[in-house]
Coordinates of C-alpha atoms in Angstrom, one line a residue:
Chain A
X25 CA -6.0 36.4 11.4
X26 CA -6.4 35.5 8.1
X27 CA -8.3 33.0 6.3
X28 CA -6.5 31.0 3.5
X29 CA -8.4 27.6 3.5
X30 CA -11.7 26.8 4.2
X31 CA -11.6 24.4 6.7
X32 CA -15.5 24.0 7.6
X33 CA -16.5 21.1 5.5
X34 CA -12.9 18.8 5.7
X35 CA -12.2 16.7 9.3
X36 CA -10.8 18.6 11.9
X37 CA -8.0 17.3 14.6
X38 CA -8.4 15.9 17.5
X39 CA -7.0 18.3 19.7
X40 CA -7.8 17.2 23.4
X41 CA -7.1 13.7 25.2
X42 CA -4.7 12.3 22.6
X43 CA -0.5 12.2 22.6
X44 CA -0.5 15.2 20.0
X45 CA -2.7 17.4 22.3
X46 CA 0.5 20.0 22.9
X47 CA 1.0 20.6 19.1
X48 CA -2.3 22.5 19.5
X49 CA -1.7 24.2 22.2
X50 CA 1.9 25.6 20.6
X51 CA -0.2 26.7 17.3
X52 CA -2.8 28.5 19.5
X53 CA 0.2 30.4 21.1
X54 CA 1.9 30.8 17.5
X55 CA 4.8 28.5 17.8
X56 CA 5.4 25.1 15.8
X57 CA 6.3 22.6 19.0
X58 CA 7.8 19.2 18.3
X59 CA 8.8 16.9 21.1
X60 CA 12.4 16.7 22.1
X61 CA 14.3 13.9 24.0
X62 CA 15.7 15.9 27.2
X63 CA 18.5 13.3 27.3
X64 CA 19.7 13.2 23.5
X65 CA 18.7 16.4 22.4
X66 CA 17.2 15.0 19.2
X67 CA 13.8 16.6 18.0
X68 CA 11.5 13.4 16.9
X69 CA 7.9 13.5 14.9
X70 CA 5.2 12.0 14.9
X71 CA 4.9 11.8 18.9
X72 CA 6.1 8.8 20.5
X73 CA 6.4 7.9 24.1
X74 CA 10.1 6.9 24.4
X75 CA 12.6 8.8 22.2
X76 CA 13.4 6.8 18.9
X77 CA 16.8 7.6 19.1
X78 CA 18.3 6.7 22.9
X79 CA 14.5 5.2 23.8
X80 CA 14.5 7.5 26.8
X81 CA 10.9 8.7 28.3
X82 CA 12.2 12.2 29.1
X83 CA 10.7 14.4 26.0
X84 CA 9.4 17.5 26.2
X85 CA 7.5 19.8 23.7
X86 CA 9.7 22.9 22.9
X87 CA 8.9 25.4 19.8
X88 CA 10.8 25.0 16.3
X89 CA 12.8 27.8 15.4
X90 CA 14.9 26.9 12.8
X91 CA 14.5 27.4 8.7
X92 CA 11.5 25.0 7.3
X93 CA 12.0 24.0 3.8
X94 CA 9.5 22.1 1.4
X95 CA 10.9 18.5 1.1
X96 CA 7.9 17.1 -1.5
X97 CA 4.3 18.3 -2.4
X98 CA 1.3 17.1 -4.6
X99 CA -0.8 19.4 -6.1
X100 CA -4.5 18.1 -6.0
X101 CA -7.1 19.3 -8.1
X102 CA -10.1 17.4 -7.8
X103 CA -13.3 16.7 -5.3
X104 CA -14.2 14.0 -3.6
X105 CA -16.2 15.1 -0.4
X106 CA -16.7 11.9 1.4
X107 CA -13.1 11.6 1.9
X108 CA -13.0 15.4 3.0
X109 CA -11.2 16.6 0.0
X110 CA -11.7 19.7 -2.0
X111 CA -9.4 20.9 -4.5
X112 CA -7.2 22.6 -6.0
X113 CA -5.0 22.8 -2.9
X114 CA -1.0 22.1 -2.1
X115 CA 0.0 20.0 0.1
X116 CA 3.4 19.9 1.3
X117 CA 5.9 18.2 3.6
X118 CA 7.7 20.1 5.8
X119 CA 11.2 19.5 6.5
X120 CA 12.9 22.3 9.5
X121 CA 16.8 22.1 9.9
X122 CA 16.4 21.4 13.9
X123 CA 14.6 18.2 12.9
X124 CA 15.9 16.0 10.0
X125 CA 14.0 13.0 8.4
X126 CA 10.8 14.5 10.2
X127 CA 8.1 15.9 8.1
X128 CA 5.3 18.1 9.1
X129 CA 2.5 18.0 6.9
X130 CA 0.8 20.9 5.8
X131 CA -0.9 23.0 2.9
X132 CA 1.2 25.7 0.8
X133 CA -1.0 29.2 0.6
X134 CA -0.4 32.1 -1.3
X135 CA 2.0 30.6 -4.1
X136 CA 0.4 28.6 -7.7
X137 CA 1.9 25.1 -8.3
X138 CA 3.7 26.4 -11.3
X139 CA 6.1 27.9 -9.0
X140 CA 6.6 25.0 -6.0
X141 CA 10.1 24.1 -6.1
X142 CA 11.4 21.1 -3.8
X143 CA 14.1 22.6 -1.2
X144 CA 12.2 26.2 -1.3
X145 CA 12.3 28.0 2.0
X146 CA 9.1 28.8 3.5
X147 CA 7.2 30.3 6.4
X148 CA 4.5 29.1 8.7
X149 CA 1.5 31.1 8.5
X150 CA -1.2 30.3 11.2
X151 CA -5.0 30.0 10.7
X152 CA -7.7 30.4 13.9
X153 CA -10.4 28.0 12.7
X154 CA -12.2 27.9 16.2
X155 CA -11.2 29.0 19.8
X156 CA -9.7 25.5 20.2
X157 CA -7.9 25.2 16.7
X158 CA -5.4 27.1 14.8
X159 CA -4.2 25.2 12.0
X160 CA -0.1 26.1 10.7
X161 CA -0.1 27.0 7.1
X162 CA 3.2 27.3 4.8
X163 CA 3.6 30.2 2.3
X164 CA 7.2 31.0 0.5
X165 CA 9.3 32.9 2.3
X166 CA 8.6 36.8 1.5
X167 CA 12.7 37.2 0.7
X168 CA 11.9 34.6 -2.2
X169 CA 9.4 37.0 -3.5
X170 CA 11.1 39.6 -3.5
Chain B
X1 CA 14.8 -21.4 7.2
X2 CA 16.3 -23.8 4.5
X3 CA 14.7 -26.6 6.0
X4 CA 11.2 -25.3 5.0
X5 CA 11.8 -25.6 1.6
X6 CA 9.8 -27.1 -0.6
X7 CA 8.2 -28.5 2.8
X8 CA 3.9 -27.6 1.9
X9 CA 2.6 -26.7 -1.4
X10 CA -0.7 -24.9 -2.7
X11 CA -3.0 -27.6 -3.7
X12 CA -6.4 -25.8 -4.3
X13 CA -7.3 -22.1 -5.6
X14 CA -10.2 -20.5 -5.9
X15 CA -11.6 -16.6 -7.0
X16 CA -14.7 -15.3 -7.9
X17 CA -15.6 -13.1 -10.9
X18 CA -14.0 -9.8 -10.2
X19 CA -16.8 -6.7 -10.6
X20 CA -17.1 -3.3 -9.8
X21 CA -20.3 -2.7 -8.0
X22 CA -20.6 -6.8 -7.6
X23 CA -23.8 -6.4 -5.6
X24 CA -22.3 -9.3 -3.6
X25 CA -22.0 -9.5 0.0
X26 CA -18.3 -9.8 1.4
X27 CA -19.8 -13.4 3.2
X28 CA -21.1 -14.8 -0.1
X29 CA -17.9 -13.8 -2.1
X30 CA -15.6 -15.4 0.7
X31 CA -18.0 -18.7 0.2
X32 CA -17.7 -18.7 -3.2
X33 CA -14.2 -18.3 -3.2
X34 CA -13.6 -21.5 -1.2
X35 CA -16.0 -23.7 -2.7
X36 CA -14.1 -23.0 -6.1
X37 CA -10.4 -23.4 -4.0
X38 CA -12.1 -27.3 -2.3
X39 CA -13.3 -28.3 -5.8
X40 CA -10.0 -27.1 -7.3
X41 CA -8.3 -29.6 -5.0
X42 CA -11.0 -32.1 -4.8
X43 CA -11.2 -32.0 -1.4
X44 CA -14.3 -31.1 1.1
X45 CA -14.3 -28.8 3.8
X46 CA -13.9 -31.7 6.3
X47 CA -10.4 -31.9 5.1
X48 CA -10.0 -28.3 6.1
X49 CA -8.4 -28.2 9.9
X50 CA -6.6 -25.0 10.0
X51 CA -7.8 -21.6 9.0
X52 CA -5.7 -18.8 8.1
X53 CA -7.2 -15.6 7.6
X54 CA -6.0 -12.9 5.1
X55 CA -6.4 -9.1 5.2
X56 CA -10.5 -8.2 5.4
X57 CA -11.0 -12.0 5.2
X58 CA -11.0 -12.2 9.3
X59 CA -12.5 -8.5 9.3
X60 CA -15.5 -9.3 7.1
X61 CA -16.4 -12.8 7.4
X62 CA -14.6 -14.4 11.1
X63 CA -13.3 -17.9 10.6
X64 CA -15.1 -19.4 13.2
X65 CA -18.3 -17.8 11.3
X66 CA -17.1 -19.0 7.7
X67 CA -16.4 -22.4 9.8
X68 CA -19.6 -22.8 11.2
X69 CA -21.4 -22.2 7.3
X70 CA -19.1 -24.7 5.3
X71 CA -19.2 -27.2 8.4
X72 CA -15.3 -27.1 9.0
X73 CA -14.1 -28.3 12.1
X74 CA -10.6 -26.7 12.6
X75 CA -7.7 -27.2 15.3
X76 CA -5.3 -24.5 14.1
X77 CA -6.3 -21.0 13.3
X78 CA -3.9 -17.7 12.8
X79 CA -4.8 -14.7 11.1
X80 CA -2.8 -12.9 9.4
X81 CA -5.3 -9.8 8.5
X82 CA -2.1 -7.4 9.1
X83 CA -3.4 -5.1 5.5
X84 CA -1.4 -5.8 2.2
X85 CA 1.0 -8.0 3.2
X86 CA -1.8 -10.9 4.7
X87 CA -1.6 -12.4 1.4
X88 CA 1.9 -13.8 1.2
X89 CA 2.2 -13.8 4.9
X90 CA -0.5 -16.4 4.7
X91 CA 2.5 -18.8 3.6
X92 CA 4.6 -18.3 6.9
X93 CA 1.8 -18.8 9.1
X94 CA 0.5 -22.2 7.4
X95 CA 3.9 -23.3 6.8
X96 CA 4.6 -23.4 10.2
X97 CA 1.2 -24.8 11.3
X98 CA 1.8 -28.0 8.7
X99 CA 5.3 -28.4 9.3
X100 CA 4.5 -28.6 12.8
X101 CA 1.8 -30.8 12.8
X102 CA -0.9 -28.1 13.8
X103 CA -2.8 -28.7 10.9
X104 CA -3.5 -31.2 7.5
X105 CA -4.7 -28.7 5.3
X106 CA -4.9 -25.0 6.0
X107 CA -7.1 -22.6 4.4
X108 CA -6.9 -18.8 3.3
X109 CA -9.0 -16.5 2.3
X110 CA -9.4 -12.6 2.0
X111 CA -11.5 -10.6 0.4
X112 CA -12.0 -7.1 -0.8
X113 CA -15.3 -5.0 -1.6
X114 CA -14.3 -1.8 -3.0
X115 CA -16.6 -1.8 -5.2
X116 CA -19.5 -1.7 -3.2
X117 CA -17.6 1.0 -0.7
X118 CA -17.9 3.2 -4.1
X119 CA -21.8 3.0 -3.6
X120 CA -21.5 3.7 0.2
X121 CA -19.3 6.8 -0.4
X122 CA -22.1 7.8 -3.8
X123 CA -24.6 7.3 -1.1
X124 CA -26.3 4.4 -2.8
X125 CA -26.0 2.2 0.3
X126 CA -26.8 2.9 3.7
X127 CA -23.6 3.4 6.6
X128 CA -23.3 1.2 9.1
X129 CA -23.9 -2.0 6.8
X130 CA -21.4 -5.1 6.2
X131 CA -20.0 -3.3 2.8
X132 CA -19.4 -0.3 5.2
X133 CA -16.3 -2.1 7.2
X134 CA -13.5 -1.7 5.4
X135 CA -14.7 2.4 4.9
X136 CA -12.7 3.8 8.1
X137 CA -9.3 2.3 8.8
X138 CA -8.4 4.3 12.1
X139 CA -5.2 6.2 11.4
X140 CA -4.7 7.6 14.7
X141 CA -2.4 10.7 14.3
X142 CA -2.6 10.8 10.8
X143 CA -6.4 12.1 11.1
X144 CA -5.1 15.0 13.2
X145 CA -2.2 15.9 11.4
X146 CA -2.6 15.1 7.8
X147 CA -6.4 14.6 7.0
X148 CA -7.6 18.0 8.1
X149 CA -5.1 19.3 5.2
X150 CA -6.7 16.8 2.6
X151 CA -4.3 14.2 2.9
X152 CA -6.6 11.2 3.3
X153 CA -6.6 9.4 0.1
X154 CA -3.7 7.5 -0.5
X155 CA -2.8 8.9 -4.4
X156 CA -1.9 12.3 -2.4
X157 CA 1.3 10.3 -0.6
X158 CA 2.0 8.6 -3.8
X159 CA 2.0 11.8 -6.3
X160 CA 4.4 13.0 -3.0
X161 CA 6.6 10.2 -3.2
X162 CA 6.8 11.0 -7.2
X163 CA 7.8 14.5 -7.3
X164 CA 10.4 13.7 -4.3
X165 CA 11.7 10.9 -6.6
X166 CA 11.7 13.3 -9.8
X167 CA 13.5 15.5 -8.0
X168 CA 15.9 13.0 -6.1
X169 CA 17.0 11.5 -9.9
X170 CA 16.9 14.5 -12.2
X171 CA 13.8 13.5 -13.9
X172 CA 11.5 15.3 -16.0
X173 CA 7.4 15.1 -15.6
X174 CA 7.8 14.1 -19.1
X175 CA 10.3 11.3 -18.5
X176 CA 8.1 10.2 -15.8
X177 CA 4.9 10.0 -17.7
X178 CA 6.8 7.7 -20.0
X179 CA 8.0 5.1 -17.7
X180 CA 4.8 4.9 -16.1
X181 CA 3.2 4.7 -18.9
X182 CA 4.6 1.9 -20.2
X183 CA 4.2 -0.1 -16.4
X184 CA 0.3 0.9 -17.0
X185 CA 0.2 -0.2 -20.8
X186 CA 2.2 -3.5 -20.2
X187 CA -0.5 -4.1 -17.2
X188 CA -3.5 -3.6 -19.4
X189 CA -2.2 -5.7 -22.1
X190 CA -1.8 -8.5 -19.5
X191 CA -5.0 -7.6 -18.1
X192 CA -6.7 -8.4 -21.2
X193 CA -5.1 -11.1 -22.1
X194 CA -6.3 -12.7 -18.6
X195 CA -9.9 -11.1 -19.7
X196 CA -11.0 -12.0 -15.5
X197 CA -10.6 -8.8 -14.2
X198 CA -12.0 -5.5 -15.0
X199 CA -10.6 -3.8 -17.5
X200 CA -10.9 -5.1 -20.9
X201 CA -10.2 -1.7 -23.0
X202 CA -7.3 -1.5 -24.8
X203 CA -5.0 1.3 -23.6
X204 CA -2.6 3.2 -26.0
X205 CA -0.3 5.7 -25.1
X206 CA -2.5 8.4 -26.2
X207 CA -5.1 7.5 -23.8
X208 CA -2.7 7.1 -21.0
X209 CA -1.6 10.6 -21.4
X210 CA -5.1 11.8 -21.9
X211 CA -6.4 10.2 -18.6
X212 CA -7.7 12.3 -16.7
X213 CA -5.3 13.7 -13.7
X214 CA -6.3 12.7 -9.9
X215 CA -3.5 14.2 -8.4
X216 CA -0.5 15.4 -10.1
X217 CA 1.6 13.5 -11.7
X218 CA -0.8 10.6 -11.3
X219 CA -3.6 9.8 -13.6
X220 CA -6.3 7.8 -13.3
X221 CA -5.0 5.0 -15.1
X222 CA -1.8 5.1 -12.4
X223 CA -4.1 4.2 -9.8
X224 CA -5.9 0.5 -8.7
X225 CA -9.1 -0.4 -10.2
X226 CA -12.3 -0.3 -7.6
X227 CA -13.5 -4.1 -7.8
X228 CA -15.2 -6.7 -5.7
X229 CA -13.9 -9.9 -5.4
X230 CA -13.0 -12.4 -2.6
X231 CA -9.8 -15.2 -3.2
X232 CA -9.1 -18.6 -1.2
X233 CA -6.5 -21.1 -1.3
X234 CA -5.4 -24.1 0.1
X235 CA -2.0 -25.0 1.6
X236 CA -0.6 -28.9 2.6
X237 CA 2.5 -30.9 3.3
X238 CA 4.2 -31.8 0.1
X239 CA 3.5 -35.2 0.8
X240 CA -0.1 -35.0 0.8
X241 CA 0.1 -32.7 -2.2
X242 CA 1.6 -35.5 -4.3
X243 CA -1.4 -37.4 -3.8
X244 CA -4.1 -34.5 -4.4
X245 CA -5.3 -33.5 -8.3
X246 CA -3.0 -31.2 -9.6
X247 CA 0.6 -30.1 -9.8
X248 CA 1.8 -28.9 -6.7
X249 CA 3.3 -25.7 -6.2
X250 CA 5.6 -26.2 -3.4
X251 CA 6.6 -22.7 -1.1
X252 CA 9.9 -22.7 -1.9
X253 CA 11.2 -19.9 -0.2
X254 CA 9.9 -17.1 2.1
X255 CA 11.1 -14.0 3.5
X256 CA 10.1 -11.3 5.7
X257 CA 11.1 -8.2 6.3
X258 CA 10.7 -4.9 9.1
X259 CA 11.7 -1.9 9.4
X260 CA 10.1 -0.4 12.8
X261 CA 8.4 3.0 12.8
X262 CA 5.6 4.9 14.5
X263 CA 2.2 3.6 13.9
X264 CA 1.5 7.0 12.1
X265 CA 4.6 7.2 10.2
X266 CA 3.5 5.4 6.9
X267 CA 3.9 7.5 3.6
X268 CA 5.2 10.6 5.4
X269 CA 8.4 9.6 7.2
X270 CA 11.9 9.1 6.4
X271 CA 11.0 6.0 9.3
X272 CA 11.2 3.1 7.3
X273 CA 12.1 4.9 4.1
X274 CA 10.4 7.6 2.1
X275 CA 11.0 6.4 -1.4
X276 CA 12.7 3.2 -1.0
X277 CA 11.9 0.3 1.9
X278 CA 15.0 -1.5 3.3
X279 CA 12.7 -4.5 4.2
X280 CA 11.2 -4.9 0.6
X281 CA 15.0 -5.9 -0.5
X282 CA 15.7 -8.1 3.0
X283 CA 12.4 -10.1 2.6
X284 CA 13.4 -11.0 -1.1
X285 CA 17.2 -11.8 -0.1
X286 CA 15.8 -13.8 3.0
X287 CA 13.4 -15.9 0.4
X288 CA 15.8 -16.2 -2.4
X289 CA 18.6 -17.9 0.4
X290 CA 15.6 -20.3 1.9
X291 CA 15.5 -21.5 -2.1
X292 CA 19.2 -21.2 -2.7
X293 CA 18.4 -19.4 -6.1
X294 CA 19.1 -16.0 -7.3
X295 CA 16.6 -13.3 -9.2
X296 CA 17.9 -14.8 -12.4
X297 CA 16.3 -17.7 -11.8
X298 CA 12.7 -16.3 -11.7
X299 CA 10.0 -16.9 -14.5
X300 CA 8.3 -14.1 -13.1
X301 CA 7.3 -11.5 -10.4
X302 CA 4.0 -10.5 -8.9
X303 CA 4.5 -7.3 -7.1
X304 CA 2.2 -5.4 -5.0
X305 CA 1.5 -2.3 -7.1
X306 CA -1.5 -0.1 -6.1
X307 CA -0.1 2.5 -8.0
X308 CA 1.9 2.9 -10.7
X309 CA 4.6 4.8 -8.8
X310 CA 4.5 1.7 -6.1
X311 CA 5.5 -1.0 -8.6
X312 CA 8.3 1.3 -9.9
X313 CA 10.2 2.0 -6.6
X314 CA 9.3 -1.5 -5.6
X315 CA 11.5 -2.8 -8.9
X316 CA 14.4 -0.6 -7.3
X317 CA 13.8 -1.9 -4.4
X318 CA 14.2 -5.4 -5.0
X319 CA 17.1 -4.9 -6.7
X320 CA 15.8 -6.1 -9.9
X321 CA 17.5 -2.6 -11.2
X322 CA 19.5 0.2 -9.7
X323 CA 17.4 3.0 -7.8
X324 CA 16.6 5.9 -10.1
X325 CA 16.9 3.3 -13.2
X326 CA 13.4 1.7 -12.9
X327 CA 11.7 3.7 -15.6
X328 CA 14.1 3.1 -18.5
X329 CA 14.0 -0.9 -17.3
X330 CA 10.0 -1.0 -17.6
X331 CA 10.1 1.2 -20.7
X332 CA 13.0 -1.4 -22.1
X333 CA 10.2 -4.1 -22.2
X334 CA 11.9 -6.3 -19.6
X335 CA 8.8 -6.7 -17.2
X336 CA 6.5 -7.7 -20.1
X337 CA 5.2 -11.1 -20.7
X338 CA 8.5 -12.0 -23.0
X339 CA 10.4 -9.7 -21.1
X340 CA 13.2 -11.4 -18.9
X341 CA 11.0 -10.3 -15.6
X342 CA 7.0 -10.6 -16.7
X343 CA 5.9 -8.7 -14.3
X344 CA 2.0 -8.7 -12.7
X345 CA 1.0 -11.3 -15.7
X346 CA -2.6 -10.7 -14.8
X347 CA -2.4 -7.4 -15.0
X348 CA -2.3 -6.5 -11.2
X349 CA -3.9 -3.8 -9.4
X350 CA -4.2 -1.5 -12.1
X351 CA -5.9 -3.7 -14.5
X352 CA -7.2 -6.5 -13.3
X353 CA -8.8 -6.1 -9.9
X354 CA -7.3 -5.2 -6.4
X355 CA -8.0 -7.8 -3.7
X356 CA -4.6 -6.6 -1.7
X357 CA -2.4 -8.9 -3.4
X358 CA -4.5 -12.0 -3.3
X359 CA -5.1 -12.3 -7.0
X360 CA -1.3 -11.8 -7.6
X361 CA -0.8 -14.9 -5.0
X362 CA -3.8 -17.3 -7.7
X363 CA -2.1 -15.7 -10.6
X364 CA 1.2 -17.5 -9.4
X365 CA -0.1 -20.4 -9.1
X366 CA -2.1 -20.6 -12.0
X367 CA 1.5 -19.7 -14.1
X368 CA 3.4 -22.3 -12.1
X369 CA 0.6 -24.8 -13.2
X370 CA 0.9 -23.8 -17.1
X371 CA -3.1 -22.9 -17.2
X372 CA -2.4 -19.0 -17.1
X373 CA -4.0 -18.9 -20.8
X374 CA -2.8 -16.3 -23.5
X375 CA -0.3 -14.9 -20.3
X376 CA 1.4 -17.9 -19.9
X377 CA 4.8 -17.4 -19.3
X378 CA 7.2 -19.6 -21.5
X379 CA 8.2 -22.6 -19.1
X380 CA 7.6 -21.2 -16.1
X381 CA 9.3 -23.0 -13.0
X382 CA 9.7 -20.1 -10.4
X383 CA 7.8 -17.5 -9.8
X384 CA 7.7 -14.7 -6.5
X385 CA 4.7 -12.8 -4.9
X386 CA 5.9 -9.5 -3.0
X387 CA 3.4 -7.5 -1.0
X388 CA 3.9 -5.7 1.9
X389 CA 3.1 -2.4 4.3
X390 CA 5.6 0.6 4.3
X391 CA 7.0 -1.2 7.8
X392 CA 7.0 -4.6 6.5
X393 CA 7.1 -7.1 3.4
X394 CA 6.6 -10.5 2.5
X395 CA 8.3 -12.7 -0.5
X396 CA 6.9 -16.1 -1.3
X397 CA 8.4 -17.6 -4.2
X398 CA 6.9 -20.6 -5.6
X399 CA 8.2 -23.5 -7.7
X400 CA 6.9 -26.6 -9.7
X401 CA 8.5 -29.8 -10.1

């Protein structure tokens, strides 16, 4: 697997013991999980424990398959280690068509800021930082490339 | 909620110098603060029977602890230490404690020591001390999910919430420059013009556009100034307040306003909003029916703005123009002091120093009294404080006889 960001010096996630635990264990397994209301249907994010929508407690994680599309970014270029941050990086909200009005957020690899466009398709790229955590990445998606 | 009006009044303020790097101890800035706010009213703290706390006040210095120094023996206490909107939300809490008979004279105070978190985070002063409270705000799943990617610094969500809005409009990074620009100029000027805050350097466009960038589109100068300072007043019935010192400056309407979301929604959710908060508009309608006035009536608005990009969605917001058309309304010269909304006459976050809104809450007063110096606004009788969360937000709006 790749390595696109360093991720050694930044805070890491929580990945056990907590309501987002499963979102890890999707991105180990390579898949983007969000939790979805068994009764409405609806995808929801960040995790909650009754569905936003019909306020049912029947969710369940299930993988995202649909097209994910950059819905805003900010470009930072600058250092400030005590809060974790090292520039330059991209960050981006994600935005995928089974989910509306939820945004994952992320980092943008392998594009420059020059060529970010709001609405651009992209891919999710996935990054093993330790046996526990693989953290999702975005890059464009290779047919914008071409 | 009409039968609040005009029903307890601000009889006492009180601030501190504002500094960066003050060297002052949160406790000793909150002291100060009210000694200046019971002088200002000629009153003692034996008057004082209800305490209510604002945002970092409770946090840093508890009110049974700031009690137990000035000697103030209290019967109601609330706090309202709920982050940026404690200021104003101070007013609901001690109107309903006065109006109720729960307390005489309530005090407020909150405080905020940026200034000396700077040296924590420069490694000047040691972890674990008082300055160190207000370092780590527990976030919950936003440190799993957004600080690993270098999120945690609120200028990223705002230079997010820019470029969405550029796009949403069909405006240029140029166009945008502008209209901030002149929100940050028109600050300064008022800034210095007040001369109690922290920046006293005159601003021109040039250096605007020059400032250096801390995450793209926002500059430096779009971004609150790190200062220590600590803010106090004291609320009564209107009654009383006839009797104390000076004018009163009777609460003449309040509104609130929610829009519920998940506890780690806040800047990166369409949950309560992404560019625009429904509540920020409700709370001002809610206060503006209490008084039975409308926005034309107001000498001026004090409006939370931590960054640049804040105050300009927030005048969308609040309906004081139409969404996508704040930047040409700043840029017009309508939020300046002869402008027909002055806007942060102190010079707000950006300029002057950023105690969460409490220094806009003073610097309403001190308008509605006629004693806010070379900013005075020209016969000033109305005036609102906005400042809120991204779930919630409070309007006060003030008035003199």
């Amino acid at each position: 697997m790749k390595e696109y960001l360093d991720f050694s010096k930044g805070p890491l996630p929580l990945i056990e013991d907590y309501e987002g635990a499963p979102f890890w264990e999707g991105t180990r397994q390579g898949e983007i999980r969000f939790p979805k209301c068994q009764d409405c249907s609806k995808f929801h994010w960040y995790p909650c424990t009754l569905c936003p929508f019909c306020h049912s407690p029947n969710i369940k994680w299930q993988a995202l398959t649909s097209q994910a599309k950059l819905f805003t970014w900010s470009y930072v270029n600058w250092n400030l280690p005590a809060f974790g941050i090292r520039g330059p990086y991209i960050m981006v909200l994600v935005e995928f068509d089974e989910a509306p009005g939820f945004y994952l957020t992320s980092d943008l690899v392998e594009c420059r800021p020059e060529d970010v466009s709001i609405g651009m398709p992209l891919e999710v790229v996935f990054q093993r930082v330790n046996d526990k955590i693989t953290m999702p990445l975005f890059k464009p998606t290779d047919d914008r490339q071409s | 909620m009409k039968r609040l009006r005009d029903k307890v009044a601000v009889v006492g303020i009180g601030e501190t110098e504002y500094l960066r790097n003050s060297g002052r101890r949160p406790k000793e800035l909150i002291i100060d603060a009210v000694h200046k706010a019971l002088d200002d009213a000629k009153l003692t703290s034996s008057n004082i029977d209800g305490m209510v706390s604002g945002f970092n006040g409770a946090q840093l210095f508890s009110c049974n602890d700031l009690a137990y120094n000035l000697g103030i023996k209290y019967r109601f206490h609330g706090d309202m230490g709920d982050f940026s909107g404690s200021n104003t939300s101070s007013f609901h809490l001690a109107a309903i404690a006065i109006t109720s008979g729960m307390a005489d004279f309530a005090l407020t105070y909150c405080t905020t020591t940026y200034g000396s978190l700077m040296k924590i985070l420069d490694g000047e002063v040691e972890e674990g001390t008082e300055e160190d409270a207000s370092k780590v705000v527990p976030m919950g799943m936003k440190d799993s999910f957004e600080a690993p990617y270098g999120s945690n610094m609120p200028g990223v969500f705002f230079a997010q919430m820019a470029n969405r809005y550029m796009h949403e409009y069909g405006i240029t990074k140029e166009q945008l420059v502008k209209y901030l620009g002149a929100i940050v100029m028109n600050q300064r000027h008022n800034a210095i013009l007040n001369g109690k805050g922290v920046m006293h350097r005159q601003l021109s466009y040039e250096d605007y556009i020059n400032s250096p960038i801390v995450v793209d589109p926002l500059k430096r100068d779009d971004c609150y100034v790190i200062s220590d300072g600590a803010c106090a007043w004291i609320i009564t019935s209107a009654e009383r307040a006839r009797d104390c010192p000076n004018i009163p400056v009777y609460v003449t309407g309040m509104g609130y306003g929610c829009t519920p979301m998940g506890s780690a929604d806040a800047f990166t959710q369409k949950a309560g909003g992404y560019l625009y908060k429904p509540h920020e508009s409700s709370s001002l309608e809610q206060a503006l029916q209490m008084a039975d006035i409308t926005r034309e009536d107001l000498s001026f608005a004090e409006i939370y703005d931590s960054y640049s990009t804040q105050l300009l969605l927030s005048l969308e917001s609040l309906g004081f123009c139409k969404k996508g058309e704040g930047g040409p309304f700043a840029e017009s010269g309508a939020i300046s002091l002869e402008g027909s909304l002055p806007v942060n006459t102190h010079g707000g976050h950006l300029s002057h120093s950023c105690i969460y809104g409490a220094t806009h809450v003073v610097e309403a007063i001190h308008q509605l009294r006629g004693e806010a110096g070379a900013c005075q606004v020209h016969d000033a009788k109305i005036g609102m404080v906005s400042a809120g969360t991204i779930w919630e937000n409070y309007v006060t709006l003030f008035r003199r006889d």
